[in-house]
mmCIF file of C-alpha atoms in Angstrom:
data_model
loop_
_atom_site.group_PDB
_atom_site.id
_atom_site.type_symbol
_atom_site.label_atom_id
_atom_site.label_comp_id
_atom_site.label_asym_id
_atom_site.label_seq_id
_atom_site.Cartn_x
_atom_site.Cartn_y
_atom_site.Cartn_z
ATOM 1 C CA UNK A 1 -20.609 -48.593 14.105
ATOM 2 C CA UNK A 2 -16.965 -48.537 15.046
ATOM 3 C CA UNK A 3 -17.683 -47.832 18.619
ATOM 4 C CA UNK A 4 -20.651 -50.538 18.842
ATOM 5 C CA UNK A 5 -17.496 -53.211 17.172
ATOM 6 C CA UNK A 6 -14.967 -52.071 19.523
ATOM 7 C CA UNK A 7 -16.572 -52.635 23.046
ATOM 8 C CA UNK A 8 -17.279 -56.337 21.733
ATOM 9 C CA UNK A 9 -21.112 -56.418 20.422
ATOM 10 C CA UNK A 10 -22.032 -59.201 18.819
ATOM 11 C CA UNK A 11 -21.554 -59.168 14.655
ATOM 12 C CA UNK A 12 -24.653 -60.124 13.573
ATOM 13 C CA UNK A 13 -26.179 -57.257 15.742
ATOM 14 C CA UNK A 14 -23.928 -54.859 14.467
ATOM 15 C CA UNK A 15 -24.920 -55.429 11.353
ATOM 16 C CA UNK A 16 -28.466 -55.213 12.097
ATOM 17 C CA UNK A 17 -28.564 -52.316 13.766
ATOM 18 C CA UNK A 18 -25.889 -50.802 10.601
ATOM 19 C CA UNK A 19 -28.644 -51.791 8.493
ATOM 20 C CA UNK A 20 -30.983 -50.281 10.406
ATOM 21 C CA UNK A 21 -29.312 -46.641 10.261
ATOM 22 C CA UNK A 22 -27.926 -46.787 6.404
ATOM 23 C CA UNK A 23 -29.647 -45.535 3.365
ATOM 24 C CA UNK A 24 -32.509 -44.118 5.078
ATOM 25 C CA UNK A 25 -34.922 -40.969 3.336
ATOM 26 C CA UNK A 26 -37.389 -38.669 4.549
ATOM 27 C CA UNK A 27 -39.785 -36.267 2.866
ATOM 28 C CA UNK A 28 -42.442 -33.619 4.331
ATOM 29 C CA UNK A 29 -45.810 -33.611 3.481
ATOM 30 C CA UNK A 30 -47.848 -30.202 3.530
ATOM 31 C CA UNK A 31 -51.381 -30.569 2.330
ATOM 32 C CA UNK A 32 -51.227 -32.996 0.238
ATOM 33 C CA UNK A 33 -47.797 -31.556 -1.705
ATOM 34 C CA UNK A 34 -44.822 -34.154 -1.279
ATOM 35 C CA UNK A 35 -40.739 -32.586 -0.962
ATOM 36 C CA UNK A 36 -38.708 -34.114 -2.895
ATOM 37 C CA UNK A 37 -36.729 -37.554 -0.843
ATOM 38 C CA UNK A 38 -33.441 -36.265 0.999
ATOM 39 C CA UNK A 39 -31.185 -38.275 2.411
ATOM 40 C CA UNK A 40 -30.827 -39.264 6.140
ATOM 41 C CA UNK A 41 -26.807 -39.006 7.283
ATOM 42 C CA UNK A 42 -27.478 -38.630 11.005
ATOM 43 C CA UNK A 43 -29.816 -39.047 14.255
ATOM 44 C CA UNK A 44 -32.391 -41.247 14.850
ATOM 45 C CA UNK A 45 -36.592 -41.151 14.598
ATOM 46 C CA UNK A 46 -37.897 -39.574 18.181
ATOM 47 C CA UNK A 47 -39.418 -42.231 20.125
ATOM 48 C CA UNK A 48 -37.551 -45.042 19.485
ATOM 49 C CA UNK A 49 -36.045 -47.628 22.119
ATOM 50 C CA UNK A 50 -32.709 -47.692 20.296
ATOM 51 C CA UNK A 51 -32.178 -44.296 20.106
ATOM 52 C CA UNK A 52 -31.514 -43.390 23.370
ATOM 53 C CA UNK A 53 -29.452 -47.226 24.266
ATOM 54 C CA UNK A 54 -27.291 -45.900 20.718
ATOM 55 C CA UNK A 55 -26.703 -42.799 22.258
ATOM 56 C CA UNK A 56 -25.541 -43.609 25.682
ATOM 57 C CA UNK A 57 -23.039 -46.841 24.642
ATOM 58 C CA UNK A 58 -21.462 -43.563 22.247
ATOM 59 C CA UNK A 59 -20.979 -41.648 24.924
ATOM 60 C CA UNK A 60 -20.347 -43.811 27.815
ATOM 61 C CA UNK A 61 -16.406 -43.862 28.057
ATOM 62 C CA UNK A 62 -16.373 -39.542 26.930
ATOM 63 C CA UNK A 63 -15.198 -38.914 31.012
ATOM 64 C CA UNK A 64 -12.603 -41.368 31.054
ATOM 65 C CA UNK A 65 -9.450 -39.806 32.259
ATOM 66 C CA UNK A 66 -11.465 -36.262 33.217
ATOM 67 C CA UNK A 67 -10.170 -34.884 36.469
ATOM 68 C CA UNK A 68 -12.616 -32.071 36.910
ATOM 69 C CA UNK A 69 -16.082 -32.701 37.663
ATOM 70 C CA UNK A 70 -18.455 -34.480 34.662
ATOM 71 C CA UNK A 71 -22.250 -33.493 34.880
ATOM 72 C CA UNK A 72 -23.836 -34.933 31.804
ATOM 73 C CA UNK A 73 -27.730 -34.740 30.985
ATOM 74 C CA UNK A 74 -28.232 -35.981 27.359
ATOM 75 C CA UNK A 75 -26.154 -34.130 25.029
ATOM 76 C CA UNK A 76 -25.312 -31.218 27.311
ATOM 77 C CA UNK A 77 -21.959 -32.058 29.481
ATOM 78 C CA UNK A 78 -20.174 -29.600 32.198
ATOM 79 C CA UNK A 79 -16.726 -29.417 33.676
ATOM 80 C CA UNK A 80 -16.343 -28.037 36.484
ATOM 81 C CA UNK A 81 -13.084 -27.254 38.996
ATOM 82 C CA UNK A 82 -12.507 -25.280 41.485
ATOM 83 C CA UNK A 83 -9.676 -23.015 40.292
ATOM 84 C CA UNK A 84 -7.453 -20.786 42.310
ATOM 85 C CA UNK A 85 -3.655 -21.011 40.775
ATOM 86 C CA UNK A 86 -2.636 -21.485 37.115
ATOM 87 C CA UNK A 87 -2.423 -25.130 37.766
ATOM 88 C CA UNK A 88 -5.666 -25.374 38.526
ATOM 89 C CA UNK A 89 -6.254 -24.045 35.359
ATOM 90 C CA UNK A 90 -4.162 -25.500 33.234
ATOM 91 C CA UNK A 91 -5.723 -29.025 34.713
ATOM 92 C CA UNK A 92 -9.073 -27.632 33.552
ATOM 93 C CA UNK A 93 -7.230 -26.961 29.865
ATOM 94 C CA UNK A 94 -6.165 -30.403 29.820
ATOM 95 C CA UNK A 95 -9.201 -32.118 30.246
ATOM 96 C CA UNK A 96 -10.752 -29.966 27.823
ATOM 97 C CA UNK A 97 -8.300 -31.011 25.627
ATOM 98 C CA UNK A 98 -9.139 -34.759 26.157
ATOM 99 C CA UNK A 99 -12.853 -33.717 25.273
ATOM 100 C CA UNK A 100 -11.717 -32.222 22.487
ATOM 101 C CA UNK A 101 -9.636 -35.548 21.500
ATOM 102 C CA UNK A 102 -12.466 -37.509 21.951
ATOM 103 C CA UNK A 103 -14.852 -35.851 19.856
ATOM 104 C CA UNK A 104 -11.581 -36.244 16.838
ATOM 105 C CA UNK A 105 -11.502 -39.960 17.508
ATOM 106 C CA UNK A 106 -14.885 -40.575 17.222
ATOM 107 C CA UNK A 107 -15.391 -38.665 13.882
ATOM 108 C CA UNK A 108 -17.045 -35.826 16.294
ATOM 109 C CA UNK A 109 -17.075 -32.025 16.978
ATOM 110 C CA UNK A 110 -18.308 -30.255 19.327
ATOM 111 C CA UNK A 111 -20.078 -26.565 18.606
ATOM 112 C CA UNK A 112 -17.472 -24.445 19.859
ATOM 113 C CA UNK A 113 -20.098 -21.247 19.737
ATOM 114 C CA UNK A 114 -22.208 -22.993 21.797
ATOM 115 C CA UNK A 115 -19.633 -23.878 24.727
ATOM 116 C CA UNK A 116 -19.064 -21.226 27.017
ATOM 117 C CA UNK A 117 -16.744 -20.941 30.166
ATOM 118 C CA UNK A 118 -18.670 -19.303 33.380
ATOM 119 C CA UNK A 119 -16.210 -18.043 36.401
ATOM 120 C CA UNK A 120 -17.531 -17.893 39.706
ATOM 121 C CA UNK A 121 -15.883 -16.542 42.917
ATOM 122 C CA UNK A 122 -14.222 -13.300 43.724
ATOM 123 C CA UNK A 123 -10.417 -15.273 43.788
ATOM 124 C CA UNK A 124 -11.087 -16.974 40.529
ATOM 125 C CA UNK A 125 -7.868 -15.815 38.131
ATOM 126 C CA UNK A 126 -10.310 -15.841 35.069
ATOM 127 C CA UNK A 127 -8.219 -17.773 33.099
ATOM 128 C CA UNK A 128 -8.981 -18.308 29.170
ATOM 129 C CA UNK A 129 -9.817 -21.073 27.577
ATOM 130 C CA UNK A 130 -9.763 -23.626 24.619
ATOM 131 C CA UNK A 131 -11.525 -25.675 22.870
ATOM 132 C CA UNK A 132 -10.484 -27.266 18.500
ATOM 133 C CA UNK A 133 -8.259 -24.276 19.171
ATOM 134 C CA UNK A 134 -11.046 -21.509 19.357
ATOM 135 C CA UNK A 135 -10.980 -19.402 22.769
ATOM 136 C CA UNK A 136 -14.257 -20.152 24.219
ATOM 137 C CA UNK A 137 -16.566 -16.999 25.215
ATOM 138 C CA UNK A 138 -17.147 -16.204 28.950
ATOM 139 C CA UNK A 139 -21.403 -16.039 29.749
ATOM 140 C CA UNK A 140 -22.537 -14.400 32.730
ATOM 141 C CA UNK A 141 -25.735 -16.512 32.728
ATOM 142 C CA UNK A 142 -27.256 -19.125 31.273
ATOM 143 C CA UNK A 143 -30.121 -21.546 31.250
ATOM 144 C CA UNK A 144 -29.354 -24.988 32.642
ATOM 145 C CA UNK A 145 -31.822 -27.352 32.400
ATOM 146 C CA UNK A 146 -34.690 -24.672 32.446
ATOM 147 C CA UNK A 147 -32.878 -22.798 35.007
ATOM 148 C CA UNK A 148 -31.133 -19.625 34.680
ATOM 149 C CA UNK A 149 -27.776 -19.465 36.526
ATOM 150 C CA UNK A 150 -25.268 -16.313 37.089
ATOM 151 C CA UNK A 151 -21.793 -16.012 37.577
ATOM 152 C CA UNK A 152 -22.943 -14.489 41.348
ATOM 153 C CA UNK A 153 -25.483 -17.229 41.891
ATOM 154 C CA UNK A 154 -28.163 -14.835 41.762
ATOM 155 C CA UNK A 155 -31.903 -16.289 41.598
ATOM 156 C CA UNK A 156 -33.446 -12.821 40.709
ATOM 157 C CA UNK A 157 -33.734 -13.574 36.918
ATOM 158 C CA UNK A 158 -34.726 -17.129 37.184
ATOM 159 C CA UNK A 159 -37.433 -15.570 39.667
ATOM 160 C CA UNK A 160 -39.053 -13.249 37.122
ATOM 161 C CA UNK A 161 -38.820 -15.515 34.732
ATOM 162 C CA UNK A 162 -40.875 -18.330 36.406
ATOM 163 C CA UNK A 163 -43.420 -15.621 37.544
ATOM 164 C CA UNK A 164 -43.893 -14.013 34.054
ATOM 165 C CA UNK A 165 -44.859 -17.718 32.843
ATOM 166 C CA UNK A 166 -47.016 -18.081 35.757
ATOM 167 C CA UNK A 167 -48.869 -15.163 35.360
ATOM 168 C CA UNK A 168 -49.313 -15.479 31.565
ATOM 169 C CA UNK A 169 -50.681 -19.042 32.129
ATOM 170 C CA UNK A 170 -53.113 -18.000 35.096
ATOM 171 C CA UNK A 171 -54.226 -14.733 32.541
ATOM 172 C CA UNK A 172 -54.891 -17.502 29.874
ATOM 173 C CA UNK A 173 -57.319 -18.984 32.737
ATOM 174 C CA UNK A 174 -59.297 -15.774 33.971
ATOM 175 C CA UNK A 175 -59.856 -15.102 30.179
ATOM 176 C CA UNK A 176 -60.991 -18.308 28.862
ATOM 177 C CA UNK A 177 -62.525 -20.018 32.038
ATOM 178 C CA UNK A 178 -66.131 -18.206 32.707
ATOM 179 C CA UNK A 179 -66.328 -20.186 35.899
ATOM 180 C CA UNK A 180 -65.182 -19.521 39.196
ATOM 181 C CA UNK A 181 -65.878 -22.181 41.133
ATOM 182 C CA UNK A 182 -63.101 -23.418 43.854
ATOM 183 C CA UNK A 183 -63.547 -27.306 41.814
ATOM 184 C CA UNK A 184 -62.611 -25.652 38.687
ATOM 185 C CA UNK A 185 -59.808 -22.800 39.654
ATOM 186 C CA UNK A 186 -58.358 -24.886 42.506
ATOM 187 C CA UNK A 187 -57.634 -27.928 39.900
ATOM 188 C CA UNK A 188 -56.482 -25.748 36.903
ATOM 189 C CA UNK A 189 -54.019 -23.651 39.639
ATOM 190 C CA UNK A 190 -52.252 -26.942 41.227
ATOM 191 C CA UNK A 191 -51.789 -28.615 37.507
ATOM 192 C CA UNK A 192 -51.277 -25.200 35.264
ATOM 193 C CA UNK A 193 -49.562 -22.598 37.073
ATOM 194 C CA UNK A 194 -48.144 -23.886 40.408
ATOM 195 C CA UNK A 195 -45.545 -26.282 38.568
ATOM 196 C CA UNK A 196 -44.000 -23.206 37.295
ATOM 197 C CA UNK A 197 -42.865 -21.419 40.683
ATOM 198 C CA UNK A 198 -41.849 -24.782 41.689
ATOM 199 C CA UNK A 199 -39.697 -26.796 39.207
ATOM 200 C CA UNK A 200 -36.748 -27.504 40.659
ATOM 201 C CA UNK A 201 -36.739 -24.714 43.415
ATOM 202 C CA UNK A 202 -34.420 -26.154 46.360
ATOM 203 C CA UNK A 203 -32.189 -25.214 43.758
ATOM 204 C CA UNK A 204 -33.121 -21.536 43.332
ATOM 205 C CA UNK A 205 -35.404 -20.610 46.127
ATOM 206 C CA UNK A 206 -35.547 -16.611 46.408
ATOM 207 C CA UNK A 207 -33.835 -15.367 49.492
ATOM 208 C CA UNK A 208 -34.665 -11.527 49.058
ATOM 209 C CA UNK A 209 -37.699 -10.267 49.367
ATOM 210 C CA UNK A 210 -38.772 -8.959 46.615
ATOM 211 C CA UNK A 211 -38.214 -11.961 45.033
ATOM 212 C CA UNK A 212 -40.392 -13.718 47.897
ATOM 213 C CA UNK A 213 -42.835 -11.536 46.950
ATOM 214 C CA UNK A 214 -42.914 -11.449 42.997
ATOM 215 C CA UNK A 215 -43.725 -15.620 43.416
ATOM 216 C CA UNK A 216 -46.076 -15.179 46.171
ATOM 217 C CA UNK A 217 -47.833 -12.084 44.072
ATOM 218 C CA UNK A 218 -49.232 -15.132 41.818
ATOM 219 C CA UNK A 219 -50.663 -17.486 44.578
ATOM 220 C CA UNK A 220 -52.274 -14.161 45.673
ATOM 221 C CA UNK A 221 -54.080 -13.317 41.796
ATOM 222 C CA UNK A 222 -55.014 -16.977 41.479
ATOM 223 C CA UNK A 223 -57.016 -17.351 45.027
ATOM 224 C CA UNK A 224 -58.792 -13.936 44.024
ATOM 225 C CA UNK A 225 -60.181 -15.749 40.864
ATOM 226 C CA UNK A 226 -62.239 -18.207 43.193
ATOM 227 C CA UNK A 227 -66.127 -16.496 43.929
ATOM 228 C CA UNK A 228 -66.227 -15.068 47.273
ATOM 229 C CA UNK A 229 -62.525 -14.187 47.818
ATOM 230 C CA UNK A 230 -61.988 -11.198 46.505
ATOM 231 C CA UNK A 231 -62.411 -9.770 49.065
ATOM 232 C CA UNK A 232 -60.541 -11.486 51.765
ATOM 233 C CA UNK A 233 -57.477 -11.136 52.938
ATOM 234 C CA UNK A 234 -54.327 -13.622 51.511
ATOM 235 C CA UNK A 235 -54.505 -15.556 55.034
ATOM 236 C CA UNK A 236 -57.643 -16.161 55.083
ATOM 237 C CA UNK A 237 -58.127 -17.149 51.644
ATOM 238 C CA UNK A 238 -55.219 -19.668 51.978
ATOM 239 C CA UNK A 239 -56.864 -21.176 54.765
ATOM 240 C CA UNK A 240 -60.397 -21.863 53.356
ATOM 241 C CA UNK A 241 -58.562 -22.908 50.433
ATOM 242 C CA UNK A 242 -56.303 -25.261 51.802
ATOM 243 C CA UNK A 243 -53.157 -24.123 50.665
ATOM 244 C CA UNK A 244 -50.011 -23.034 52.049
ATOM 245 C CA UNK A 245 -48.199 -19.923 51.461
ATOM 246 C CA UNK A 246 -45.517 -20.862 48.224
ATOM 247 C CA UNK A 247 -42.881 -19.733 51.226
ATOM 248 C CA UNK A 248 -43.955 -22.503 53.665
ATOM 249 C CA UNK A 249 -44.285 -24.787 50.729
ATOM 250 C CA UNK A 250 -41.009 -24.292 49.736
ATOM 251 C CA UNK A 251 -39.636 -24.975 53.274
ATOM 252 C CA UNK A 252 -42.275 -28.281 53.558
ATOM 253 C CA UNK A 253 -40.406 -29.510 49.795
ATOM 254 C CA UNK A 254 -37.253 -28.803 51.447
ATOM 255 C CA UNK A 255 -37.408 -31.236 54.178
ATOM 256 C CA UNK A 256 -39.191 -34.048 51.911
ATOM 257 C CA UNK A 257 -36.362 -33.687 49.245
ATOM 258 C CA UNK A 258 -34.027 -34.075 52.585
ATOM 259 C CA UNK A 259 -35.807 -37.069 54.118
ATOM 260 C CA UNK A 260 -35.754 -38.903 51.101
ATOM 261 C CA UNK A 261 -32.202 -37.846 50.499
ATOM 262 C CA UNK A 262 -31.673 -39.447 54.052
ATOM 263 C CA UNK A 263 -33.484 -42.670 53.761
ATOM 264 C CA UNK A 264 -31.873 -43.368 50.109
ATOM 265 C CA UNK A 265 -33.693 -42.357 47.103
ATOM 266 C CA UNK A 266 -30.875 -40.444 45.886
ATOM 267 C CA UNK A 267 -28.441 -42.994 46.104
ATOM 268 C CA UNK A 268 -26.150 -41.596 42.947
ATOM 269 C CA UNK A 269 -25.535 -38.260 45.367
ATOM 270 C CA UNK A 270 -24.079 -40.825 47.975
ATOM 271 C CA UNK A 271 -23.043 -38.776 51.283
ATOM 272 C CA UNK A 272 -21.465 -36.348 49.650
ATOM 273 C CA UNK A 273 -24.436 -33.384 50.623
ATOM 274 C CA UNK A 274 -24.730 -33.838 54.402
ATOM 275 C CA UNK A 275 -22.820 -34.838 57.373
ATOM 276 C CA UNK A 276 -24.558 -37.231 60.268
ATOM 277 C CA UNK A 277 -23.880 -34.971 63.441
ATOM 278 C CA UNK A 278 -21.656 -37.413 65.879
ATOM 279 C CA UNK A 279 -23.639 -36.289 69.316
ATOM 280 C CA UNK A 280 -24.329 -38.661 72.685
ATOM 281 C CA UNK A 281 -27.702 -36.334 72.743
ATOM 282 C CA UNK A 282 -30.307 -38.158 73.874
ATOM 283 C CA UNK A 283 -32.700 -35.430 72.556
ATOM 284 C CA UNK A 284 -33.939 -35.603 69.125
ATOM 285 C CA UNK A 285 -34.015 -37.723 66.476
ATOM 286 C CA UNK A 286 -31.125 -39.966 65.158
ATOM 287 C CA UNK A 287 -31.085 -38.660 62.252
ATOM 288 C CA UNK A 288 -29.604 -34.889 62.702
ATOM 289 C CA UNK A 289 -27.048 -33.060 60.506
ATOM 290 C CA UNK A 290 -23.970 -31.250 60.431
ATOM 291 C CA UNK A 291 -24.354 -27.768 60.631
ATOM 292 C CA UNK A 292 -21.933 -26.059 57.683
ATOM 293 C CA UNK A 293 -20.206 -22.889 58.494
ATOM 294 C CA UNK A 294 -20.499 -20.384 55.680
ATOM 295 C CA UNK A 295 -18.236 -17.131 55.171
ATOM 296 C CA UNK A 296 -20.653 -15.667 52.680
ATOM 297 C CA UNK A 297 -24.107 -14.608 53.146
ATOM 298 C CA UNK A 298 -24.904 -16.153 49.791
ATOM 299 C CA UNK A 299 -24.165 -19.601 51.292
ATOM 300 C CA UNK A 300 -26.902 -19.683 54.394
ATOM 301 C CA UNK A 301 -29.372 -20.114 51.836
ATOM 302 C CA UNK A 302 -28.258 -22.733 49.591
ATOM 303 C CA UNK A 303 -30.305 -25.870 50.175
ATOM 304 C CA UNK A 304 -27.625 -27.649 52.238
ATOM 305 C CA UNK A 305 -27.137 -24.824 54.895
ATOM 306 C CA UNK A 306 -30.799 -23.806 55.234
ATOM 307 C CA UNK A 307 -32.684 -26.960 55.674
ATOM 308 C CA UNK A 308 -30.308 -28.670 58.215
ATOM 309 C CA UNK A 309 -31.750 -26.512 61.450
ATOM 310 C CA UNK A 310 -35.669 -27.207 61.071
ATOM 311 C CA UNK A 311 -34.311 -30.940 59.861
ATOM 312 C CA UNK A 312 -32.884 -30.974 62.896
ATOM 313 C CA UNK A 313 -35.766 -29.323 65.042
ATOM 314 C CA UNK A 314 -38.113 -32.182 63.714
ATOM 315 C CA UNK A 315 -39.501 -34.601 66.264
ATOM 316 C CA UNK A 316 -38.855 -37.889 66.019
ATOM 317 C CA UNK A 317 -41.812 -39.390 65.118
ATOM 318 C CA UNK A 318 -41.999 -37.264 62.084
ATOM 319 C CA UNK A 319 -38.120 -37.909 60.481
ATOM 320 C CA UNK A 320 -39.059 -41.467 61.901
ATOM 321 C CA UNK A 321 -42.173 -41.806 59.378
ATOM 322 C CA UNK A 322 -41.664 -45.362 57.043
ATOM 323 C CA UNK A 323 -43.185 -43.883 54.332
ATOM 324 C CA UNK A 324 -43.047 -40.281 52.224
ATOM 325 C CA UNK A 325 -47.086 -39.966 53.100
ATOM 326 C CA UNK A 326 -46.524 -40.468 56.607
ATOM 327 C CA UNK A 327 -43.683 -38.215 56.706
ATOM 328 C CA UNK A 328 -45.256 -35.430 55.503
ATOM 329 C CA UNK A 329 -48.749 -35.772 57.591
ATOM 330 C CA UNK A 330 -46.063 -35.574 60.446
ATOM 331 C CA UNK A 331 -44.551 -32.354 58.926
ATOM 332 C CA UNK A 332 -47.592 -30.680 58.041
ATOM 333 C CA UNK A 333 -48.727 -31.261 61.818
ATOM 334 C CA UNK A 334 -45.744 -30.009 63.030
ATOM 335 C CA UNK A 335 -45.203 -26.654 60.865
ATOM 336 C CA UNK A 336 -49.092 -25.737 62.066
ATOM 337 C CA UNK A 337 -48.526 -26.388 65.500
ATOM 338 C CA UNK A 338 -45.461 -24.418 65.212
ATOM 339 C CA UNK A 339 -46.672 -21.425 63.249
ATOM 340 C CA UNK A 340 -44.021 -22.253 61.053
ATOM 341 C CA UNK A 341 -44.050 -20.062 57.619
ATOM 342 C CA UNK A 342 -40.604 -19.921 56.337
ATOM 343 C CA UNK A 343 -36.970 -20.014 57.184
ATOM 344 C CA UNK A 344 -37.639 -16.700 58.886
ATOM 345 C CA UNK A 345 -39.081 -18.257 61.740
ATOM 346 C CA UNK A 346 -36.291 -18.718 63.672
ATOM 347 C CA UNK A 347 -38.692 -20.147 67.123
ATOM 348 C CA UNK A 348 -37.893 -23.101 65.262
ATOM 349 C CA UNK A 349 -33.717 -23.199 66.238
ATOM 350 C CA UNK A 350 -34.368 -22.383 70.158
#
């Protein structure tokens, strides 16, 4: 209530909404047998307009006067700096700091077991780190948003992980689904399992192949389960099916994510993923990218290295498409014509 005073909203609404959140009591009900009333000293009911509004005007001025880098989703927030001297670090210390002073002034802490510091790089001094005076522990991995992310930008784990899932969920369907008819598997594949190997995945696509091939293993279970496939090879199957291989569909999401990136859905990234290429070429489309150099193998295949070629291969009709439909009829024209599967076609960059 002090924060909703102090940027100026109106008194009778602070009292309102003060009312609102005061002397409130729950109790559980099992069966028909009540719990005894406890009292309700924080958070909000799910579901609730005001909850979320409440939630963001407390938070709204925490990066003010941050140097490093603020990512915030809900109540999970990241610094990040790129560190490579002591002063580097001890920038990173002081905005910590100023975290740390926020959270006081506000009548807030944060859970110091719960914030971790992750170092990547091989020139990164590995400096330590504080937070309310506790050194904060150093993870090698962790789950971000449903993703799992190393300290060497690995995707293997995250890989496995997504496929174990998959193949649990498309087990749970051969077992409890007696029919095998395309209309039934097809549907129950696209809406159950596919999601899985795809949630965010220009982030994380697999580059070795192993990996590839522990993703692709579960397209190639699930078009078995249709009747009269078994015994056909993958191709095939994925052509009478009408599906692409998860390879080439990765590729296909990778230029949609990058045409809408161009044309502006993602305004809050502004231009700070790709370069317009400065050419007098009068081949191509007007639209083509800076290529990024890259010292590290690592690097070719993060989302904005890898994409910008094909992007760049693309006629001009399709980039030119004035709508996301139209755009990717064009693609999916093109990558057939092309013979396009994956990145590893490299016909494409001739």
């Amino acid at each position: 209530m002090i924060k909703l005073r102090n940027i100026g909203l109106e008194h009778n609404i602070c009292n309102w909404i003060e009312n609102w959140l005061k002397d409130r009591v729950q109790r559980v009900v099992v069966n028909g047998t009540f719990s005894n009333w406890t009292s309700v000293v924080s958070g909000v009911t799910q579901g609730l307009v005001l909850g979320p509004l409440l939630f963001n005007l407390f938070i709204n001025d925490l990066e003010v006067g941050i140097d490093s880098t603020v990512s915030i989703f809900a109540d999970d927030t990241k610094l990040c700096k790129t560190i490579s001297s002591m002063q580097d670090a001890a920038a990173l210390q002081s905005d910590l700091t100023k975290l740390d002073n926020w959270a006081a002034n506000w009548k807030m802490r944060f859970n110091v077991d719960k914030c971790k510091v992750m170092h990547f790089g091989r020139n990164n001094i590995n400096a330590n780190y504080l937070l309310n005076g506790s050194v904060l522990g150093v993870s090698l991995m962790e789950k971000d948003l449903g993703v799992f992310v190393d300290n060497k930008l690995s995707n293997a784990r995250q890989c496995h992980s997504v496929a174990t899932k998959a193949n649990k969920v498309l087990s749970c369907i051969k077992k409890g689904i007696d029919s095998r008819d395309e209309n039934i598997i097809l549907p129950l594949y696209r809406s159950l399992v596919r999601p899985h190997l795809e949630y965010a995945v220009q982030f994380w696509a697999p580059v070795l192949k192993r990996d590839i091939n522990e993703l692709e293993k579960v397209q190639r279970r699930a078009t078995k389960l249709v009747k009269g496939m078994e015994d056909l090879s993958y191709e095939v199957r994925l052509s009478r099916l009408g599906l692409f291989s998860l390879e080439k569909r990765r590729l296909r999401g990778d230029m949609i994510t990058l045409y809408k990136y161009i044309r502006g859905d993602y305004r809050q990234l502004g231009d700070v993923l790709f370069s317009h290429k400065n050419n007098q070429r009068t081949r191509g489309h007007p639209f083509r990218l800076e290529e990024r150099s890259f010292h590290l193998k690592q690097r070719r295949w993060f989302f904005t290295v890898r994409a910008v070629r094909l992007w760049n291969a693309l006629p001009s009709d399709v980039v030119m498409a004035d709508s996301v439909n139209a755009f990717k009829r064009g693609l999916d024209e093109f990558l057939i014509n092309q013979n396009i599967q994956g990145y590893c076609d490299t016909n494409i960059y001739s």
